[in-house]
Every structure is written in structure tokens, then in C-alpha cells.
Tab-separated table of C-alpha atoms and ligand atoms in Angstrom:
chain	number	residue	atom	x	y	z
A	134	MET	CA	70.340	104.579	84.114
A	135	ILE	CA	71.468	101.281	85.067
A	136	ASN	CA	71.262	98.663	82.340
A	137	VAL	CA	72.168	94.736	82.893
A	138	ARG	CA	73.565	92.232	80.924
A	139	PRO	CA	73.701	88.317	81.695
A	140	THR	CA	76.529	86.425	80.789
A	141	GLY	CA	74.869	83.984	79.265
A	142	ALA	CA	76.551	81.007	81.632
A	143	VAL	CA	74.421	80.121	84.333
A	144	LEU	CA	76.397	82.986	86.578
A	145	GLY	CA	77.030	86.560	85.992
A	146	ALA	CA	76.234	89.886	84.403
A	147	GLU	CA	77.342	93.152	83.266
A	148	ILE	CA	76.102	96.169	84.457
A	149	LEU	CA	76.491	98.712	82.477
A	150	GLY	CA	75.879	103.027	82.695
A	151	VAL	CA	77.473	103.261	86.595
A	152	ASP	CA	80.671	105.621	87.166
A	153	LEU	CA	82.045	103.735	90.192
A	154	SER	CA	84.124	107.235	91.043
A	155	GLN	CA	80.848	109.004	91.305
A	156	ASP	CA	79.261	109.256	95.044
A	157	LEU	CA	76.188	106.603	93.774
A	158	ASP	CA	72.863	107.273	95.781
A	159	ASP	CA	70.911	104.588	97.395
A	160	VAL	CA	68.358	103.742	95.476
A	161	THR	CA	71.468	102.620	92.604
A	162	PHE	CA	73.691	101.285	95.200
A	163	HIS	CA	70.672	99.180	96.144
A	164	LYS	CA	69.797	97.667	92.383
A	165	ILE	CA	73.856	96.878	92.413
A	166	VAL	CA	73.257	94.377	95.615
A	167	ASP	CA	70.289	92.715	93.743
A	168	LEU	CA	71.722	92.532	91.084
A	169	TRP	CA	74.655	90.725	92.391
A	170	HIS	CA	72.775	88.579	94.407
A	171	GLU	CA	70.353	87.300	91.580
A	172	HIS	CA	73.954	87.147	89.617
A	173	GLU	CA	76.594	86.395	92.130
A	174	VAL	CA	78.921	87.758	89.818
A	175	VAL	CA	78.507	91.152	88.273
A	176	PHE	CA	81.002	93.017	86.414
A	177	PHE	CA	81.184	97.232	85.736
A	178	ARG	CA	84.020	98.194	81.975
A	179	ASP	CA	85.880	101.134	81.597
A	180	GLN	CA	86.007	102.102	85.706
A	181	LYS	CA	88.651	104.655	86.628
A	182	LEU	CA	88.855	104.565	90.072
A	183	THR	CA	92.000	105.859	92.637
A	184	PRO	CA	92.664	103.628	94.757
A	185	ALA	CA	91.078	105.427	97.711
A	186	GLN	CA	87.985	105.547	95.767
A	187	HIS	CA	88.056	101.458	95.362
A	188	VAL	CA	88.148	101.541	99.251
A	189	ALA	CA	85.489	104.122	99.655
A	190	PHE	CA	82.925	101.982	97.353
A	191	SER	CA	83.774	99.028	98.843
A	192	ARG	CA	83.488	101.011	102.523
A	193	ARG	CA	79.381	101.285	101.119
A	194	PHE	CA	78.857	97.652	101.794
A	195	GLY	CA	80.482	97.415	105.447
A	196	GLU	CA	83.470	96.785	106.764
A	197	LEU	CA	86.577	95.485	105.086
A	198	GLU	CA	88.874	92.754	105.750
A	199	LEU	CA	93.090	93.585	106.566
A	200	HIS	CA	95.006	90.880	104.608
A	201	VAL	CA	96.895	88.242	106.471
A	202	ARG	CA	99.590	88.590	103.923
A	203	LYS	CA	100.275	92.640	104.786
A	204	ASP	CA	103.167	92.500	102.483
A	205	CYS	CA	100.897	91.839	99.965
A	206	CYS	CA	98.740	95.347	100.503
A	207	ARG	CA	99.317	98.541	98.772
A	208	PRO	CA	101.563	101.115	100.401
A	209	GLY	CA	99.390	103.109	102.598
A	210	TYR	CA	95.736	101.103	102.069
A	211	HIS	CA	95.813	97.638	103.936
A	212	GLU	CA	92.772	97.601	102.752
A	213	LEU	CA	93.829	96.843	98.658
A	214	PHE	CA	95.362	93.365	98.549
A	215	VAL	CA	97.108	93.197	95.366
A	216	VAL	CA	97.845	90.349	92.668
A	217	SER	CA	100.530	90.454	90.281
A	218	ASN	CA	103.228	89.559	89.112
A	219	ILE	CA	104.749	92.718	89.007
A	220	VAL	CA	108.346	92.387	90.917
A	221	VAL	CA	109.974	95.995	91.415
A	222	ASP	CA	113.379	96.425	93.269
A	223	GLY	CA	113.750	92.998	93.267
A	224	LYS	CA	110.338	92.795	95.356
A	225	PRO	CA	106.750	91.825	94.633
A	226	ILE	CA	104.395	93.909	94.936
A	227	GLY	CA	101.783	92.151	95.794
A	228	SER	CA	101.004	87.698	95.795
A	229	GLN	CA	102.418	86.677	92.883
A	230	ASP	CA	100.139	83.275	93.183
A	231	ALA	CA	97.025	84.059	94.181
A	232	GLY	CA	94.074	81.944	93.575
A	233	LEU	CA	95.667	78.824	91.575
A	234	PHE	CA	93.075	76.880	93.114
A	235	TRP	CA	89.484	76.879	93.383
A	236	HIS	CA	88.733	78.569	96.261
A	237	SER	CA	86.303	80.864	98.353
A	238	ASP	CA	88.035	84.314	100.023
A	239	LEU	CA	88.783	83.924	103.626
A	240	CYS	CA	86.352	81.094	104.092
A	241	TYR	CA	89.520	79.866	106.656
A	242	LEU	CA	88.191	82.549	108.849
A	243	LYS	CA	85.860	81.554	111.236
A	244	VAL	CA	83.363	84.685	109.963
A	245	PRO	CA	84.521	84.442	105.990
A	246	SER	CA	84.325	86.887	103.419
A	247	ARG	CA	81.069	88.059	102.329
A	248	GLY	CA	82.491	89.098	98.460
A	249	SER	CA	85.281	90.711	97.007
A	250	LEU	CA	85.482	93.731	94.874
A	251	PHE	CA	88.609	92.932	91.918
A	252	TYR	CA	89.842	95.746	89.887
A	253	ALA	CA	92.105	95.144	86.863
A	254	LEU	CA	94.915	97.656	86.538
A	255	GLU	CA	96.886	95.693	83.934
A	256	VAL	CA	95.913	92.726	81.846
A	257	PRO	CA	98.324	90.570	80.263
A	258	HIS	CA	97.815	89.951	76.518
A	259	ASP	CA	99.106	87.098	73.489
A	260	ALA	CA	100.919	88.160	70.736
A	261	ASN	CA	97.706	87.927	68.804
A	262	GLY	CA	96.098	90.143	71.918
A	263	LYS	CA	93.879	87.663	73.343
A	264	ALA	CA	93.640	88.985	76.940
A	265	LEU	CA	95.485	86.291	79.356
A	266	GLY	CA	94.734	85.775	83.381
A	267	ASP	CA	91.468	84.867	82.887
A	268	THR	CA	89.180	84.346	85.904
A	269	ARG	CA	86.668	81.333	86.101
A	270	PHE	CA	83.849	81.505	88.743
A	271	ALA	CA	81.652	78.639	89.610
A	272	SER	CA	77.926	78.570	91.419
A	273	SER	CA	78.172	76.998	94.623
A	274	THR	CA	73.806	77.743	94.164
A	275	ALA	CA	73.935	75.616	90.749
A	276	ALA	CA	76.711	72.950	92.423
A	277	TYR	CA	73.514	72.486	95.156
A	278	ASN	CA	71.309	72.116	93.205
A	279	ALA	CA	72.795	69.886	91.099
A	280	LEU	CA	73.729	67.657	93.773
A	281	PRO	CA	72.317	64.424	93.169
A	282	GLU	CA	70.102	63.137	96.507
A	283	ALA	CA	72.057	59.911	97.946
A	284	THR	CA	75.014	63.062	98.216
A	285	ARG	CA	72.593	65.399	99.928
A	286	ARG	CA	71.799	63.071	102.296
A	287	LYS	CA	75.354	62.281	103.016
A	288	ILE	CA	75.945	66.049	104.023
A	289	ASP	CA	73.267	66.582	105.362
A	290	GLY	CA	73.966	68.722	108.900
A	291	ARG	CA	77.667	67.654	108.399
A	292	LYS	CA	80.756	70.446	108.323
A	293	ALA	CA	84.060	70.228	106.865
A	294	VAL	CA	87.364	72.198	108.293
A	295	GLN	CA	88.238	75.265	105.402
A	296	SER	CA	92.463	75.381	106.610
A	297	TYR	CA	94.160	78.248	105.596
A	298	LYS	CA	97.881	76.432	106.170
A	299	SER	CA	96.667	73.655	104.275
A	300	GLY	CA	96.018	76.084	101.614
A	301	TYR	CA	99.218	78.640	101.751
A	302	TYR	CA	101.885	75.482	102.025
A	303	ARG	CA	100.265	73.297	98.543
A	304	GLU	CA	102.661	73.313	96.093
A	305	ARG	CA	103.180	75.921	93.601
A	306	ASN	CA	105.214	75.959	90.045
A	307	ALA	CA	106.654	79.336	91.706
A	308	GLY	CA	108.027	77.799	94.498
A	309	PRO	CA	107.517	77.254	98.114
A	310	ARG	CA	105.857	80.036	100.046
A	311	LYS	CA	107.844	81.623	103.105
A	312	THR	CA	106.515	80.338	106.240
A	313	LEU	CA	103.940	81.923	108.116
A	314	THR	CA	104.872	83.549	111.023
A	315	PRO	CA	103.425	82.533	114.530
A	316	GLU	CA	101.228	85.550	114.690
A	317	GLN	CA	100.121	84.309	110.995
A	318	GLU	CA	99.616	81.324	112.207
A	319	ALA	CA	98.186	82.565	114.997
A	320	ARG	CA	94.764	84.298	112.955
A	321	THR	CA	94.254	81.360	111.128
A	322	PRO	CA	93.242	78.273	113.365
A	323	ASP	CA	91.622	76.008	111.066
A	324	VAL	CA	88.121	76.278	111.287
A	325	GLU	CA	84.517	73.656	110.841
A	326	HIS	CA	81.444	75.350	108.441
A	327	PRO	CA	78.500	74.268	107.352
A	328	ILE	CA	79.219	71.838	103.653
A	329	VAL	CA	76.067	73.661	102.483
A	330	ARG	CA	75.699	77.491	103.895
A	331	THR	CA	72.707	79.223	102.919
A	332	HIS	CA	73.074	82.641	101.792
A	333	PRO	CA	72.663	85.110	104.347
A	334	ALA	CA	70.438	88.270	102.320
A	335	ASN	CA	68.263	85.941	99.938
A	336	GLY	CA	68.198	82.144	101.170
A	337	LYS	CA	69.747	80.454	98.682
A	338	LYS	CA	71.765	76.538	99.788
A	339	CYS	CA	75.058	76.515	98.508
A	340	LEU	CA	77.711	73.745	98.173
A	341	PHE	CA	80.377	75.353	99.965
A	342	VAL	CA	83.672	73.726	99.920
A	343	ASN	CA	86.377	73.785	97.590
A	344	GLU	CA	89.671	72.395	96.449
A	345	GLY	CA	92.034	75.339	97.993
A	346	TYR	CA	91.234	75.110	101.363
A	347	THR	CA	88.696	72.195	102.460
A	348	ALA	CA	90.750	69.637	104.249
A	349	ARG	CA	88.906	66.993	105.330
A	350	ILE	CA	84.957	66.576	106.378
A	351	ALA	CA	84.173	67.015	110.281
A	352	GLY	CA	84.206	63.556	111.824
A	353	MET	CA	84.626	61.529	108.734
A	354	ASP	CA	87.957	59.670	108.795
A	355	GLY	CA	89.639	57.620	106.320
A	356	ALA	CA	88.971	56.729	102.761
A	357	GLU	CA	85.227	57.082	103.369
A	358	GLY	CA	85.798	61.379	104.342
A	359	ASP	CA	88.433	61.328	101.591
A	360	ALA	CA	86.652	59.570	98.654
A	361	LEU	CA	83.476	62.262	100.345
A	362	LEU	CA	85.196	65.253	99.515
A	363	SER	CA	86.865	64.587	96.100
A	364	GLU	CA	83.474	63.887	94.953
A	365	LEU	CA	81.999	67.528	95.752
A	366	ILE	CA	85.124	68.914	95.064
A	367	ALA	CA	84.944	67.242	91.564
A	368	HIS	CA	81.501	68.300	91.300
A	369	SER	CA	81.648	71.767	92.612
A	370	THR	CA	83.362	73.115	89.410
A	371	ARG	CA	81.696	70.975	86.836
A	372	PRO	CA	81.837	72.778	83.378
A	373	GLU	CA	78.121	73.887	83.292
A	374	PHE	CA	78.537	75.819	86.645
A	375	ILE	CA	81.458	78.411	85.090
A	376	TYR	CA	81.449	81.199	84.015
A	377	GLN	CA	85.074	82.596	83.057
A	378	HIS	CA	86.246	86.354	82.872
A	379	SER	CA	88.240	88.109	79.997
A	380	TRP	CA	89.866	90.363	82.082
A	381	CYS	CA	90.290	94.922	80.442
A	382	ALA	CA	91.939	97.204	82.160
A	383	GLY	CA	89.627	99.164	84.000
A	384	ASP	CA	87.229	95.981	84.673
A	385	PHE	CA	86.028	95.863	88.304
A	386	LEU	CA	83.936	92.831	88.950
A	387	LEU	CA	82.380	91.403	92.429
A	388	TRP	CA	82.155	87.910	93.550
A	389	ASP	CA	80.258	87.081	96.514
A	390	ASN	CA	82.523	84.774	98.481
A	391	CYS	CA	79.415	82.481	99.630
A	392	LEU	CA	77.670	82.299	96.205
A	393	VAL	CA	80.981	80.944	93.756
A	394	GLN	CA	84.294	79.635	94.578
A	395	HIS	CA	86.803	81.060	91.607
A	396	GLN	CA	90.367	80.460	90.714
A	397	ALA	CA	92.830	82.296	88.191
A	398	ILE	CA	94.341	81.138	85.150
A	399	PRO	CA	98.260	81.328	85.100
A	400	ASP	CA	98.728	81.686	81.315
A	401	TYR	CA	100.701	84.124	81.299
A	402	LYS	CA	104.525	84.637	82.518
A	403	LEU	CA	106.716	88.668	83.078
A	404	PRO	CA	107.184	91.025	80.762
A	405	LEU	CA	103.284	90.326	80.573
A	406	ARG	CA	101.935	91.615	83.286
A	407	ARG	CA	99.022	91.749	85.251
A	408	HIS	CA	98.274	93.796	88.368
A	409	MET	CA	95.319	93.606	89.802
A	410	GLU	CA	93.645	94.899	93.530
A	411	ARG	CA	91.110	93.545	95.658
A	412	THR	CA	89.068	94.634	99.010
A	413	THR	CA	87.756	91.435	100.444
A	414	LEU	CA	84.411	92.056	102.703
A	415	THR	CA	83.785	91.134	105.964
A	416	GLY	CA	80.857	88.346	106.242
A	417	THR	CA	78.130	86.425	108.426
A	418	ALA	CA	79.053	83.736	110.621
A	419	PRO	CA	78.160	80.721	108.286
A	420	PHE	CA	74.951	78.988	109.143
B	557	LIG	C1	91.939	85.951	93.987
B	557	LIG	O1	91.845	84.736	94.434
B	557	LIG	O2	91.825	86.887	94.886
B	557	LIG	C2	92.510	86.160	92.084
B	557	LIG	C3	92.053	85.941	91.138
B	557	LIG	C4	92.659	86.516	90.273
B	557	LIG	O3	93.504	86.103	90.301
B	557	LIG	O4	92.299	86.093	89.076
């Protein structure tokens, strides 16, 4: 029997009474999808999933993306993007610096991702037992709803340029990333998407710009465009739109890449280990 416990923030809910390693019946699965669309982020505690079960549950939602950084995926599972600071035999097991800037997964593709399913395998803790490496989620619907009327008028019908390269090469504490291969570059040309997206399932309006990958407002060059983009980015992550998830090993969390954007908090380092794995759902063209 499914129970739901909203987080108390403007988004996010825990779903209780579901074991995701089992083959879920359609009624339970559709209930989870409805709750996800309603709460934008949902999570399940105490899950015990093999990589194959993580992928199998994700496939119930549809096609999965194969990340452009194949070297960051779990060996044998190109569908599982690994986010971790762990290094084995001198080689990082995944992306060590993913998600430090606010972003929505794969927003830089012509068809961005519908959502991501993130599983916590190892979570770092401080000396007092407090979990580190939280993830913040900001509701893009709450951000859209709170936009001043004058700003809504300015962005009406406009698009923004989403750029994988500008996000990939951003300055990070971990130092510069490897240069993208010509093949990776070819897979990630800059794209334009509406600044205000409509969620394909529930029709909610979402503000679709982010700090990580939104390079500029299309057709609005110079200071005017820069000022508008800065205003939208600052607005979209105001504290009242945010739920901050404190991880426990075994947490399995779904975020919707249209309804929310997210950011990882890098407040830990080795020997404290963090190991998370993500599947990323194929989406539909924004409108
Ligand atoms: C991501 O953006 O996929 C990573 C988020 C996190 O590590 O908390």
C-alpha cells in the first residue's frame, strides 16, 4: 500500500511502501508517475537495487539516454551514468564534478531528457554523522508562477541558447576537464529552446533556463540579453523554490527535468566517499 509524505517544501515527496526491486503492477507504477508529476521530485528510502534492476525500473518509463561521456558510465551499463569522487587504480569511476552548477539534465540536446532516476550507493558523512553531498532541487513551475508580469512580457515567445560546451568547460575547483573529442562535439551542437516550457503531461508552465548551460537569450544580444538572463537565473533558484535532499545510502530519487533544475553540493572530499548512479530518460521536444 503506497503512502506519500510531502517534504513541506514547495516540491518533493517521499513515497513509502514500494520495493523497486520487485516487478511493480501497472496500477502502482502509474500512481508513482502521477505522484512524480504532482510533486516534481519523489524519492524512496531503503532500496536495494542491482544495476540491472535500476535499469529495468527506469525502462518502465521509456527509452534511456546513453551519456556522451561514456568513460563516466558503469562498465557494461552505458545507461548508468556514475557520479562519484572514488578513484580505483588511478582512474575515476565516474564524473567527479557533475552537477555543481544549477542545471537540468541534457537541456542542451535538441530533445532534452524527461527525467532522471538517481540511486545513492555511498553517502559521505562528517565526524558528527551528518550526511554531506546533498542535492538541491528548484521548482521551475514555482519560479514561473512567481515571475513579475513585466518579465513575463519580456520573455513571451522567446527562446534561449542551451550550450553543452559552455557548461562542460566552466571553471571548476577540480580543475579543467579533458577536451571533448570531435565525436562528442558533433553530438552536442548548441540548441535553442523556449524560455517558458509547457510540461507535456500536466501542462504546467516551467521556466527553462539555468546557470549551467544557458548561454544567452536568442535574438537579444549585448547588455539587454545578459541582464535578462541573469535576472531569470537568479530568480529561478530563489530559496522559497528549493527542496534540499539529504541523502541516505539506499535512497532512490526521481526528478523531472522540465519541472525542476538541480545542483550538487560539493562539501566533502576523499577519504569521504560518494557514489551515486543515474539513468536519464529520453524526453520530448520542448514547446
Ligand atoms: C547530477 O547533476 O546528475 C548530479 C547531482 C548530484 O551529484 O547530486
